[in-house]
Tab-separated table of C-alpha atoms in Angstrom:
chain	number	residue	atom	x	y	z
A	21	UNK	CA	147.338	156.404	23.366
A	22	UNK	CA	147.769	160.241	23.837
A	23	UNK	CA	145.282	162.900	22.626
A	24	UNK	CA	147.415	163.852	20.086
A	25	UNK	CA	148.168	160.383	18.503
A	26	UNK	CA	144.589	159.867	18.484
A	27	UNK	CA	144.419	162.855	16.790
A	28	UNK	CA	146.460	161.942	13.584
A	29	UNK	CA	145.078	158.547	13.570
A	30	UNK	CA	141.585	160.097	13.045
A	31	UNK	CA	142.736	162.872	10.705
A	32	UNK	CA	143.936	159.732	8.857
A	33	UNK	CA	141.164	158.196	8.984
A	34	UNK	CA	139.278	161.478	8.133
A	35	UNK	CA	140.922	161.005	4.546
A	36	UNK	CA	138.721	157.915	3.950
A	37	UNK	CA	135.815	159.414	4.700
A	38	UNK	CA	133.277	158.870	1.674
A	39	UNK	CA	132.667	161.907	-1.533
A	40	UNK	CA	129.822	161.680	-0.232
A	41	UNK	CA	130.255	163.747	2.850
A	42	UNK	CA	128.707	166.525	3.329
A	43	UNK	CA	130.599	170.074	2.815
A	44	UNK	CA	129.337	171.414	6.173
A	45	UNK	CA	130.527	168.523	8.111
A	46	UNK	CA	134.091	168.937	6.330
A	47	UNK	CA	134.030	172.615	6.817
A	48	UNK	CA	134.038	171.590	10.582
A	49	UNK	CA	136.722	169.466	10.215
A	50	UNK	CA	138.646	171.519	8.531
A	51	UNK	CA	138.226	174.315	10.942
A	52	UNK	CA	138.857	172.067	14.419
A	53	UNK	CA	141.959	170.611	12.347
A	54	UNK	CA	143.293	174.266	12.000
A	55	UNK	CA	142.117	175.227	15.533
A	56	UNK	CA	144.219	172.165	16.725
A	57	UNK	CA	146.446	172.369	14.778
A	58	UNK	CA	147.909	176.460	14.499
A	59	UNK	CA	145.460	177.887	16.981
A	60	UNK	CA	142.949	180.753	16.587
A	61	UNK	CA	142.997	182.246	12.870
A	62	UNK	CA	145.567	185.408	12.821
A	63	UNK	CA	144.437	186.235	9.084
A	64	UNK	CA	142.145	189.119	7.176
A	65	UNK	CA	139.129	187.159	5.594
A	66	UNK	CA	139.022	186.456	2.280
A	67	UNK	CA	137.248	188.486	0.020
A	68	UNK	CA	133.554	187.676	-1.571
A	69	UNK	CA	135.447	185.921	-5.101
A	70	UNK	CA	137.196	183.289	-3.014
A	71	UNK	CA	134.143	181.436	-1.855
A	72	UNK	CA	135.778	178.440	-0.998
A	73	UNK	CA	138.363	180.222	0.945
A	74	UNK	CA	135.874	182.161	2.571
A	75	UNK	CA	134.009	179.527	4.048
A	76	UNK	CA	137.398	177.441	5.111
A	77	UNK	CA	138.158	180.909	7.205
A	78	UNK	CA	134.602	181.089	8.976
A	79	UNK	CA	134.347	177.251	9.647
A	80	UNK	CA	138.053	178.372	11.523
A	81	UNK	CA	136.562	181.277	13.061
A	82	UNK	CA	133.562	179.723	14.289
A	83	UNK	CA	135.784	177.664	16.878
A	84	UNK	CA	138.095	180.311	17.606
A	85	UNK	CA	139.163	180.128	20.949
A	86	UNK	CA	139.078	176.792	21.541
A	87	UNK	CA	142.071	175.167	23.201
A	88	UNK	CA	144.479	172.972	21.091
A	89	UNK	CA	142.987	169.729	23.494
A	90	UNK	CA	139.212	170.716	22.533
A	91	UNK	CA	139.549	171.380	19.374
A	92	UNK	CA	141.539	167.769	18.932
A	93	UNK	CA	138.626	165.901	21.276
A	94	UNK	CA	136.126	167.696	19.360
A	95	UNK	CA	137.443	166.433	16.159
A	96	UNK	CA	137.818	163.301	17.160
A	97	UNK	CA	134.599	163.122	18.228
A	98	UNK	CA	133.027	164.554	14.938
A	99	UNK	CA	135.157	161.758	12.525
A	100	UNK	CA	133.877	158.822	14.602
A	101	UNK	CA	130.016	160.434	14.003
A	102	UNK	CA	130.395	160.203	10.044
A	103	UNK	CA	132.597	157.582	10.230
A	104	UNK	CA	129.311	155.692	11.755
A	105	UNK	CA	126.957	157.286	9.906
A	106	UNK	CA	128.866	156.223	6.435
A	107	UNK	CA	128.534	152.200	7.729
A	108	UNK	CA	125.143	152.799	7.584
């Protein structure tokens, strides 16, 4: 399989991940998805009354920079840790 097959199979695997994930671990995700995905973050940050927003743009920013292939390995990576730590 290429990277980026193994890529959507894990972000589709990603969607069965359990509620009980922690937010952290799916604001990483979420920003190695993007990073993968579109590439570094070309937008203002939101402001302080769109928390949620606001932490989706810094969990993006935090891995600004990153090339499409490490972002995708990196993600990969991170959904086979909490897929293994939810079989526990």
């Amino acid at each position: 399989m290429s990277l980026l097959e193994d890529f959507q199979e894990y972000a589709n695997k990603a969607k069965t991940l359990p509620p009980s994930t922690k937010d952290a671990d799916k604001l990483i995700l979420y920003g190695l998805y993007k990073q993968a995905m579109v590439g570094n973050i070309i937008t203002d940050r939101p402001g302080i009354l769109s928390p949620t927003d606001r932490a989706k743009w810094d969990a993006w920013k935090d891995v600004e920079g990153k090339t499409k292939e490490q972002a995708m390995t990196e993600y990969i990576a991170k959904v086979k840790e909490l897929l293994g730590q939810s079989a526990k």
